[in-house]
Tab-separated table of C-alpha atoms and ligand atoms in Angstrom:
chain	number	residue	atom	x	y	z
A	66	MET	CA	-23.669	31.277	-3.725
A	67	THR	CA	-21.293	28.913	-1.827
A	68	ASP	CA	-19.292	30.097	1.177
A	69	LEU	CA	-16.110	30.097	-0.612
A	70	GLN	CA	-17.654	32.929	-3.404
A	71	GLU	CA	-19.469	34.826	-0.208
A	72	ALA	CA	-16.259	35.053	1.374
A	73	LEU	CA	-14.493	35.787	-2.002
A	74	ARG	CA	-17.432	39.226	-2.571
A	75	ARG	CA	-16.948	40.504	1.078
A	76	LEU	CA	-12.592	40.095	0.382
A	77	ASN	CA	-12.973	42.136	-3.172
A	78	SER	CA	-15.930	44.677	-1.285
A	79	GLY	CA	-13.162	45.564	1.187
A	80	ASP	CA	-14.087	43.183	4.533
A	81	HIS	CA	-12.467	40.740	6.446
A	82	VAL	CA	-13.679	36.936	6.772
A	83	GLY	CA	-13.400	33.956	9.289
A	84	ILE	CA	-10.985	31.146	7.545
A	85	PRO	CA	-10.124	27.709	8.746
A	86	THR	CA	-6.290	27.104	8.163
A	87	GLU	CA	-4.749	23.670	10.008
A	88	THR	CA	-3.530	25.335	13.166
A	89	VAL	CA	-6.251	28.332	14.466
A	90	TYR	CA	-8.446	30.194	12.565
A	91	GLY	CA	-7.487	33.305	11.044
A	92	LEU	CA	-9.461	36.574	10.598
A	93	ALA	CA	-7.974	37.209	6.826
A	94	ALA	CA	-8.446	40.376	4.511
A	95	ARG	CA	-7.033	40.868	0.746
A	96	ILE	CA	-3.458	42.220	1.961
A	97	ASP	CA	-4.190	45.251	-1.472
A	98	ARG	CA	-7.116	46.401	0.931
A	99	PRO	CA	-6.207	48.774	3.831
A	100	GLU	CA	-10.047	49.275	4.808
A	101	GLY	CA	-10.270	45.215	5.619
A	102	LEU	CA	-7.124	45.184	7.111
A	103	LYS	CA	-8.280	48.116	9.329
A	104	LYS	CA	-10.974	45.946	10.118
A	105	ILE	CA	-8.911	43.396	11.239
A	106	PHE	CA	-7.118	45.539	13.840
A	107	ALA	CA	-10.918	46.886	14.892
A	108	THR	CA	-12.895	43.884	15.099
A	109	LYS	CA	-9.962	42.266	17.467
A	110	ALA	CA	-9.439	45.197	19.285
A	111	ARG	CA	-5.679	44.980	18.154
A	112	PRO	CA	-2.663	47.186	18.612
A	113	PHE	CA	-1.022	48.359	15.556
A	114	PHE	CA	2.451	47.349	16.700
A	115	ASP	CA	1.497	43.421	16.371
A	116	PRO	CA	1.963	42.519	12.906
A	117	LEU	CA	0.138	40.229	10.556
A	118	ILE	CA	0.951	37.231	8.667
A	119	VAL	CA	0.164	36.799	5.405
A	120	HIS	CA	-1.437	33.294	3.618
A	121	VAL	CA	-0.389	32.163	0.352
A	122	ALA	CA	-1.811	29.976	-1.680
A	123	SER	CA	2.039	28.958	-3.530
A	124	VAL	CA	5.626	29.820	-3.718
A	125	ASP	CA	4.286	31.736	-6.761
A	126	GLN	CA	2.312	34.119	-4.788
A	127	ALA	CA	4.865	34.026	-1.881
A	128	LYS	CA	7.344	35.639	-4.180
A	129	PRO	CA	6.409	39.032	-4.991
A	130	LEU	CA	5.921	39.978	-1.595
A	131	VAL	CA	9.867	39.855	-0.759
A	132	THR	CA	12.867	41.421	-2.123
A	133	THR	CA	14.424	38.012	-1.882
A	134	TRP	CA	13.788	34.348	-2.044
A	135	PRO	CA	17.112	32.593	-0.991
A	136	LEU	CA	17.732	28.804	-1.243
A	137	VAL	CA	16.580	28.196	2.423
A	138	ALA	CA	13.496	29.708	1.858
A	139	ASP	CA	13.049	27.018	-1.087
A	140	LEU	CA	14.264	24.442	1.314
A	141	LEU	CA	11.738	24.756	3.964
A	142	VAL	CA	8.581	25.227	1.732
A	143	GLN	CA	9.335	21.994	-0.009
A	144	LYS	CA	9.327	20.271	3.297
A	145	PHE	CA	6.870	22.219	5.175
A	146	TRP	CA	4.597	24.435	2.743
A	147	PRO	CA	1.812	23.890	2.944
A	148	GLY	CA	2.164	23.342	6.617
A	149	PRO	CA	2.123	25.073	10.168
A	150	LEU	CA	5.799	27.399	9.224
A	151	THR	CA	5.573	30.782	8.935
A	152	LEU	CA	9.349	32.874	7.324
A	153	VAL	CA	9.830	36.240	8.277
A	154	LEU	CA	11.737	37.374	5.290
A	155	PRO	CA	13.054	41.223	3.564
A	156	LYS	CA	9.010	42.379	2.628
A	157	SER	CA	9.448	44.314	-1.044
A	158	ALA	CA	7.249	46.946	-1.793
A	159	VAL	CA	4.016	45.559	-2.568
A	160	ILE	CA	3.575	45.016	1.691
A	161	SER	CA	1.968	47.629	3.251
A	162	ASP	CA	3.555	48.985	7.182
A	163	LEU	CA	-0.378	48.742	8.302
A	164	ILE	CA	0.796	44.513	8.096
A	165	THR	CA	4.050	44.774	9.326
A	166	SER	CA	3.659	47.304	11.857
A	167	GLY	CA	6.510	49.379	9.986
A	168	LEU	CA	9.101	46.305	10.049
A	169	GLU	CA	10.802	45.767	7.029
A	170	SER	CA	10.244	42.380	6.897
A	171	VAL	CA	7.252	40.262	6.335
A	172	ALA	CA	5.837	37.076	7.872
A	173	LEU	CA	4.785	34.334	5.139
A	174	ARG	CA	3.092	30.990	5.317
A	175	SER	CA	0.820	28.332	3.022
A	176	PRO	CA	-2.026	27.247	5.288
A	177	ASN	CA	-2.881	23.091	5.244
A	178	HIS	CA	-6.162	23.292	4.665
A	179	PRO	CA	-8.332	22.794	1.339
A	180	LEU	CA	-10.756	25.290	1.626
A	181	ALA	CA	-8.206	27.910	2.728
A	182	LEU	CA	-5.638	27.414	-0.528
A	183	LYS	CA	-9.084	27.381	-2.786
A	184	LEU	CA	-10.137	30.528	-1.628
A	185	ILE	CA	-6.780	32.200	-1.533
A	186	GLN	CA	-6.233	30.898	-4.999
A	187	SER	CA	-8.695	33.030	-6.085
A	188	SER	CA	-8.119	36.229	-3.536
A	189	GLY	CA	-4.766	36.607	-3.910
A	190	PRO	CA	-2.505	36.587	-0.855
A	191	LEU	CA	-4.477	37.013	2.440
A	192	ALA	CA	-3.075	38.613	6.039
A	193	ALA	CA	-4.701	37.064	9.241
A	194	PRO	CA	-3.859	37.218	12.683
A	195	SER	CA	-5.805	34.402	14.625
A	196	ALA	CA	-9.987	35.213	14.592
A	197	ASN	CA	-9.976	36.044	18.591
A	198	ARG	CA	-10.030	39.490	20.169
A	199	PHE	CA	-6.599	40.756	21.157
A	200	GLY	CA	-4.886	38.419	24.024
A	201	ARG	CA	-7.646	36.004	23.926
A	202	THR	CA	-7.951	31.660	23.555
A	203	SER	CA	-7.736	31.807	19.672
A	204	PRO	CA	-10.180	30.054	18.148
A	205	THR	CA	-10.319	26.198	16.667
A	206	THR	CA	-13.570	26.082	15.309
A	207	ALA	CA	-15.833	28.093	13.117
A	208	SER	CA	-18.351	28.569	15.889
A	209	HIS	CA	-15.956	29.753	18.470
A	210	VAL	CA	-15.099	32.617	15.560
A	211	ARG	CA	-18.817	33.737	15.318
A	212	GLN	CA	-19.127	33.571	19.176
A	213	GLU	CA	-15.943	35.267	19.684
A	214	PHE	CA	-17.058	38.313	17.611
A	215	ALA	CA	-20.961	38.047	18.381
A	216	ASP	CA	-21.996	36.800	14.526
A	217	GLN	CA	-20.102	39.623	13.284
A	218	VAL	CA	-18.017	38.250	11.112
A	219	PHE	CA	-18.718	35.911	8.440
A	220	VAL	CA	-16.887	32.966	8.850
A	221	ILE	CA	-15.861	29.669	6.156
A	222	ASP	CA	-16.758	26.184	8.010
A	223	GLY	CA	-14.303	24.022	7.082
A	224	GLY	CA	-14.461	21.795	10.498
A	225	PRO	CA	-12.054	21.607	13.276
A	226	CYS	CA	-8.620	22.966	13.075
A	227	ASP	CA	-5.891	19.606	13.323
A	228	VAL	CA	-2.608	21.062	14.710
A	229	GLY	CA	-4.747	23.470	17.025
A	230	ILE	CA	-1.747	25.785	17.867
A	231	GLU	CA	-0.590	28.208	16.033
A	232	SER	CA	2.916	27.945	13.274
A	233	THR	CA	5.833	28.112	14.232
A	234	VAL	CA	7.389	31.811	13.332
A	235	LEU	CA	11.027	31.277	12.305
A	236	ALA	CA	13.128	34.405	11.013
A	237	LEU	CA	15.592	34.405	8.443
A	238	ARG	CA	17.974	36.953	8.796
A	239	GLY	CA	21.616	38.043	7.854
A	240	LEU	CA	23.614	38.872	4.665
A	241	LYS	CA	22.887	35.738	3.069
A	242	LEU	CA	19.584	34.858	5.413
A	243	ASN	CA	21.002	31.564	7.084
A	244	GLU	CA	20.793	33.722	10.875
A	245	LEU	CA	17.261	31.814	12.104
A	246	SER	CA	15.596	32.565	14.934
A	247	ILE	CA	12.404	31.015	16.174
A	248	LEU	CA	10.367	33.854	16.996
A	249	ARG	CA	7.076	31.887	18.111
A	250	SER	CA	7.207	27.594	18.864
A	251	GLY	CA	4.691	25.895	17.126
A	252	ALA	CA	4.239	22.525	15.495
A	253	ILE	CA	7.441	22.228	13.582
A	254	THR	CA	10.605	22.249	16.165
A	255	GLU	CA	14.201	23.471	15.877
A	256	THR	CA	15.273	19.850	15.733
A	257	MET	CA	13.039	19.299	12.266
A	258	ILE	CA	14.026	22.295	10.332
A	259	SER	CA	17.767	21.467	11.537
A	260	ARG	CA	17.593	17.838	10.565
A	261	LEU	CA	16.219	19.222	6.735
A	262	LEU	CA	18.763	21.750	6.452
A	263	LYS	CA	22.130	19.963	7.372
A	264	ASP	CA	20.383	17.126	5.186
A	265	HIS	CA	20.518	19.402	1.797
A	266	ARG	CA	23.941	20.050	3.588
A	267	PHE	CA	23.051	23.943	4.141
A	268	ASP	CA	25.260	26.352	6.114
A	269	PHE	CA	23.175	27.920	8.431
A	270	GLU	CA	23.431	28.901	12.703
A	271	PHE	CA	20.051	29.167	14.762
A	272	GLN	CA	20.493	32.206	17.138
A	273	VAL	CA	17.957	33.175	20.335
A	274	PRO	CA	16.222	36.480	19.418
A	275	THR	CA	17.295	39.002	20.871
A	276	ASP	CA	16.519	42.276	19.969
A	277	LYS	CA	12.699	42.811	21.188
A	278	ARG	CA	12.160	45.271	18.115
A	279	LEU	CA	12.190	42.437	15.865
A	280	ALA	CA	10.075	40.071	17.810
A	281	PRO	CA	7.061	41.939	18.100
A	282	GLY	CA	3.782	40.326	19.462
A	283	GLN	CA	5.993	38.559	22.351
A	284	MET	CA	3.844	39.354	25.121
A	285	LYS	CA	4.393	38.109	28.101
A	286	HIS	CA	0.095	37.536	28.346
A	287	HIS	CA	-1.788	35.871	25.255
A	288	TYR	CA	-4.402	33.179	24.665
A	289	MET	CA	-6.434	33.902	28.244
A	290	PRO	CA	-9.451	32.038	28.706
A	291	ASP	CA	-12.421	33.552	30.328
A	292	ILE	CA	-11.987	32.802	34.066
A	293	PRO	CA	-7.882	32.575	35.611
A	294	LEU	CA	-5.513	29.828	34.766
A	295	ILE	CA	-3.399	28.802	37.184
A	296	VAL	CA	-0.481	26.512	36.533
A	297	GLY	CA	1.049	24.415	39.320
A	298	PRO	CA	3.171	21.662	39.820
A	299	GLN	CA	3.199	18.133	40.313
A	300	GLY	CA	2.780	17.051	43.621
A	301	LEU	CA	0.340	19.294	44.998
A	302	SER	CA	-3.377	18.978	45.463
A	303	LEU	CA	-5.799	21.383	43.639
A	304	GLU	CA	-6.770	22.772	47.048
A	305	SER	CA	-3.408	23.872	47.887
A	306	ILE	CA	-3.120	25.076	44.193
A	307	THR	CA	-6.654	27.111	44.906
A	308	GLU	CA	-5.862	28.299	48.491
A	309	GLN	CA	-2.068	29.448	46.758
A	310	ALA	CA	-3.170	30.991	43.932
A	311	ASN	CA	-5.649	32.949	46.270
A	312	LEU	CA	-2.785	34.475	47.899
A	313	ARG	CA	-0.994	35.626	44.752
A	314	LEU	CA	-4.153	36.685	42.784
A	315	GLN	CA	-5.269	39.895	44.757
A	316	GLN	CA	-1.456	41.543	43.881
A	317	LEU	CA	-2.007	41.129	40.461
A	318	PRO	CA	-1.736	44.038	38.321
A	319	ASP	CA	-4.720	44.463	36.066
A	320	GLN	CA	-3.095	44.794	32.931
A	321	VAL	CA	0.756	43.444	31.366
A	322	GLU	CA	1.537	44.915	28.457
A	323	GLY	CA	-1.943	46.191	27.058
A	324	VAL	CA	-3.414	42.856	27.420
A	325	THR	CA	-6.179	42.857	30.693
A	326	LEU	CA	-5.224	39.983	32.813
A	327	ARG	CA	-8.476	37.387	34.114
A	328	LYS	CA	-8.966	37.888	37.855
A	329	PRO	CA	-11.736	37.472	40.431
A	330	SER	CA	-13.485	39.953	42.067
A	331	GLY	CA	-13.357	37.268	44.889
A	332	VAL	CA	-11.471	34.175	46.284
A	333	LEU	CA	-11.301	31.614	43.866
A	334	THR	CA	-13.128	28.306	45.500
A	335	ARG	CA	-14.277	25.992	42.741
A	336	PRO	CA	-11.533	24.790	40.887
A	337	LEU	CA	-11.527	22.685	37.700
A	338	GLU	CA	-8.552	20.665	36.180
A	339	LEU	CA	-7.440	21.388	32.524
A	340	ARG	CA	-6.326	17.860	31.257
A	341	LEU	CA	-4.380	17.543	28.076
A	342	ASN	CA	-3.550	14.415	26.065
A	343	ASP	CA	-0.246	12.810	27.026
A	344	ASP	CA	0.732	12.922	23.373
A	345	PRO	CA	1.865	16.852	22.969
A	346	ALA	CA	0.669	16.824	19.272
A	347	LEU	CA	-3.191	15.929	20.309
A	348	ALA	CA	-2.703	17.913	23.467
A	349	ALA	CA	-1.777	21.254	21.647
A	350	ARG	CA	-5.189	19.894	19.209
A	351	ASP	CA	-7.603	20.064	21.823
A	352	LEU	CA	-5.652	23.032	24.095
A	353	TYR	CA	-7.917	26.039	22.705
A	354	ALA	CA	-11.059	24.121	22.821
A	355	GLU	CA	-10.254	22.850	26.497
A	356	LEU	CA	-10.024	26.072	27.545
A	357	ARG	CA	-13.179	27.692	26.394
A	358	ARG	CA	-15.126	24.447	27.516
A	359	LEU	CA	-14.107	24.377	30.576
A	360	SER	CA	-14.131	28.635	30.805
A	361	ALA	CA	-18.247	27.694	30.481
A	362	THR	CA	-19.071	25.728	33.334
A	363	SER	CA	-19.585	26.333	36.885
A	364	ALA	CA	-15.725	26.750	37.526
A	365	ASP	CA	-14.279	29.870	38.720
A	366	HIS	CA	-11.353	28.645	37.933
A	367	LEU	CA	-8.720	26.502	35.790
A	368	VAL	CA	-5.579	24.686	36.887
A	369	PHE	CA	-3.462	22.930	34.587
A	370	ILE	CA	-0.995	20.017	36.555
A	371	GLN	CA	2.319	20.250	34.569
A	372	LYS	CA	3.853	17.127	35.213
A	373	ASP	CA	7.532	16.082	34.588
A	374	PHE	CA	6.918	14.087	31.272
A	375	HIS	CA	5.753	17.756	29.910
A	376	GLN	CA	9.120	18.532	28.764
A	377	GLY	CA	11.460	18.781	26.076
A	378	GLU	CA	11.475	20.169	22.094
A	379	ALA	CA	7.816	18.394	21.298
A	380	TRP	CA	5.888	20.413	24.435
A	381	ASN	CA	7.833	23.859	23.999
A	382	GLY	CA	4.626	24.939	21.735
A	383	LEU	CA	2.212	24.164	24.232
A	384	LEU	CA	3.722	25.229	27.761
A	385	ASP	CA	4.487	28.752	25.622
A	386	ARG	CA	0.655	29.387	25.365
A	387	LEU	CA	-0.423	27.703	28.588
A	388	THR	CA	2.130	30.037	30.053
A	389	LYS	CA	0.492	33.250	28.514
A	390	ALA	CA	-2.701	32.060	29.020
A	391	ALA	CA	-2.166	31.724	32.879
A	392	SER	CA	-3.166	34.265	34.925
A	393	ILE	CA	-0.285	32.342	38.042
A	394	ILE	CA	2.267	30.062	37.831
A	395	LEU	CA	3.424	28.364	40.935
A	396	ALA	CA	6.526	27.214	41.480
A	397	LYS	CA	7.700	23.732	42.889
B	638	TXA	O1	-1.133	30.114	13.059
B	638	TXA	C1	-0.735	30.458	12.235
B	638	TXA	O2	0.490	31.825	12.269
B	638	TXA	C2	-2.359	31.757	12.844
B	638	TXA	C3	-2.673	31.636	11.157
B	638	TXA	C4	-4.299	32.216	11.336
B	638	TXA	O3	-2.244	31.481	10.093
B	638	TXA	N1	-1.274	33.286	12.918
B	638	TXA	C5	-1.573	33.515	13.719
B	638	TXA	O4	-1.677	35.369	13.458
B	638	TXA	O5	-1.200	33.412	14.637
B	638	TXA	P1	-1.214	36.149	14.937
B	638	TXA	O6	-1.224	37.245	14.626
B	638	TXA	O7	-2.010	35.592	16.054
B	638	TXA	O8	0.594	36.098	15.127
B	638	TXA	C6	0.864	36.573	14.116
B	638	TXA	C7	2.623	36.683	15.033
B	638	TXA	C8	2.588	37.894	15.655
B	638	TXA	O9	2.385	37.835	17.159
B	638	TXA	C9	4.147	38.183	15.306
B	638	TXA	O10	4.364	37.989	16.614
B	638	TXA	C10	4.479	36.995	14.074
B	638	TXA	O11	3.673	36.415	13.910
B	638	TXA	N2	4.850	38.461	13.307
B	638	TXA	C11	4.005	38.643	12.404
B	638	TXA	N3	4.885	39.154	11.021
B	638	TXA	C12	6.190	39.503	11.299
B	638	TXA	C13	7.181	40.245	11.646
B	638	TXA	N4	7.426	40.473	9.864
B	638	TXA	N5	8.334	39.751	12.113
B	638	TXA	C14	8.460	39.203	13.185
B	638	TXA	N6	7.163	38.504	13.631
B	638	TXA	C15	6.372	38.824	12.677
B	639	MG	MG1	-3.439	35.464	17.756
């Protein structure tokens, strides 16, 4: 039996499986198998208030999942699917509350990975969050997934992820579904979306999401590595960052919004710098694998030095993940 056949067999019997995508690995179950969906939450220790993204292989698979498929969705998916753009649209009755955490909308995306697309063509739409324990670093290889769940999850190995951080989540709201909000930044930026819609003379407006209930999963902390990550400003030495972090660490709470913070028992003494590529796409590709690799060394904390050039839209996705993964952010 091939890995794809084995994954399909497991999905059809109400199990979950690890799947490769171009962003990060997902932990997937069929949308019509509540036992598989519940297993996702149990395996990840994920709270039920955080809704899941439904992955489709085509627009034809997406349409029955929503009450309406507006022109703007067509424009966006013609350009960006399969790819790292998730659309939040009004859900149809096919989608259960377990997937949407009781919201009236559903998040949809088509992953740009040949094995994922082949699997979903056969299985039908799959709900899949990133395949990591809640609040922890997302996996970008099959072995990350196996390590994360102590070999308890069957994973299709599709190689390392190209994009490396999760998809951009874009909500489409309003009567004409032309009020757009980016709920999570990613490789597809507001400028890329705006340019496309302007080229098609589509009338739209970007809004900053204000209603927290409509943008769940926006926890302050997330993606945390196994040892504390400190983000410090350019111009300070590693030693002084460690010193300042030690002063702050003992005042940190144990948990923020249900996510356990990384806190050492004693004083931090062994920093290791997290160095990423100067190109934002390559930095994003390597981020999670580097957090995992460096956490498994003899260092007792990681330091990322935020440089002046880490600025502008192209860095948004990466800085969002780093900021949430950090136990402490030191100001200039
Ligand atoms: O790249 C990705 O999007 C990866 C791969 C596996 O596809 N998936 C992923 O899933 O990052 P997850 O569960 O880690 O993050 C999904 C986030 C939720 O935390 C929530 O913020 C948002 O998507 N979301 C899902 N459904 C939503 C809805 N109906 N309304 C608003 N936000 C929603
Ligand atoms: Mg996640």
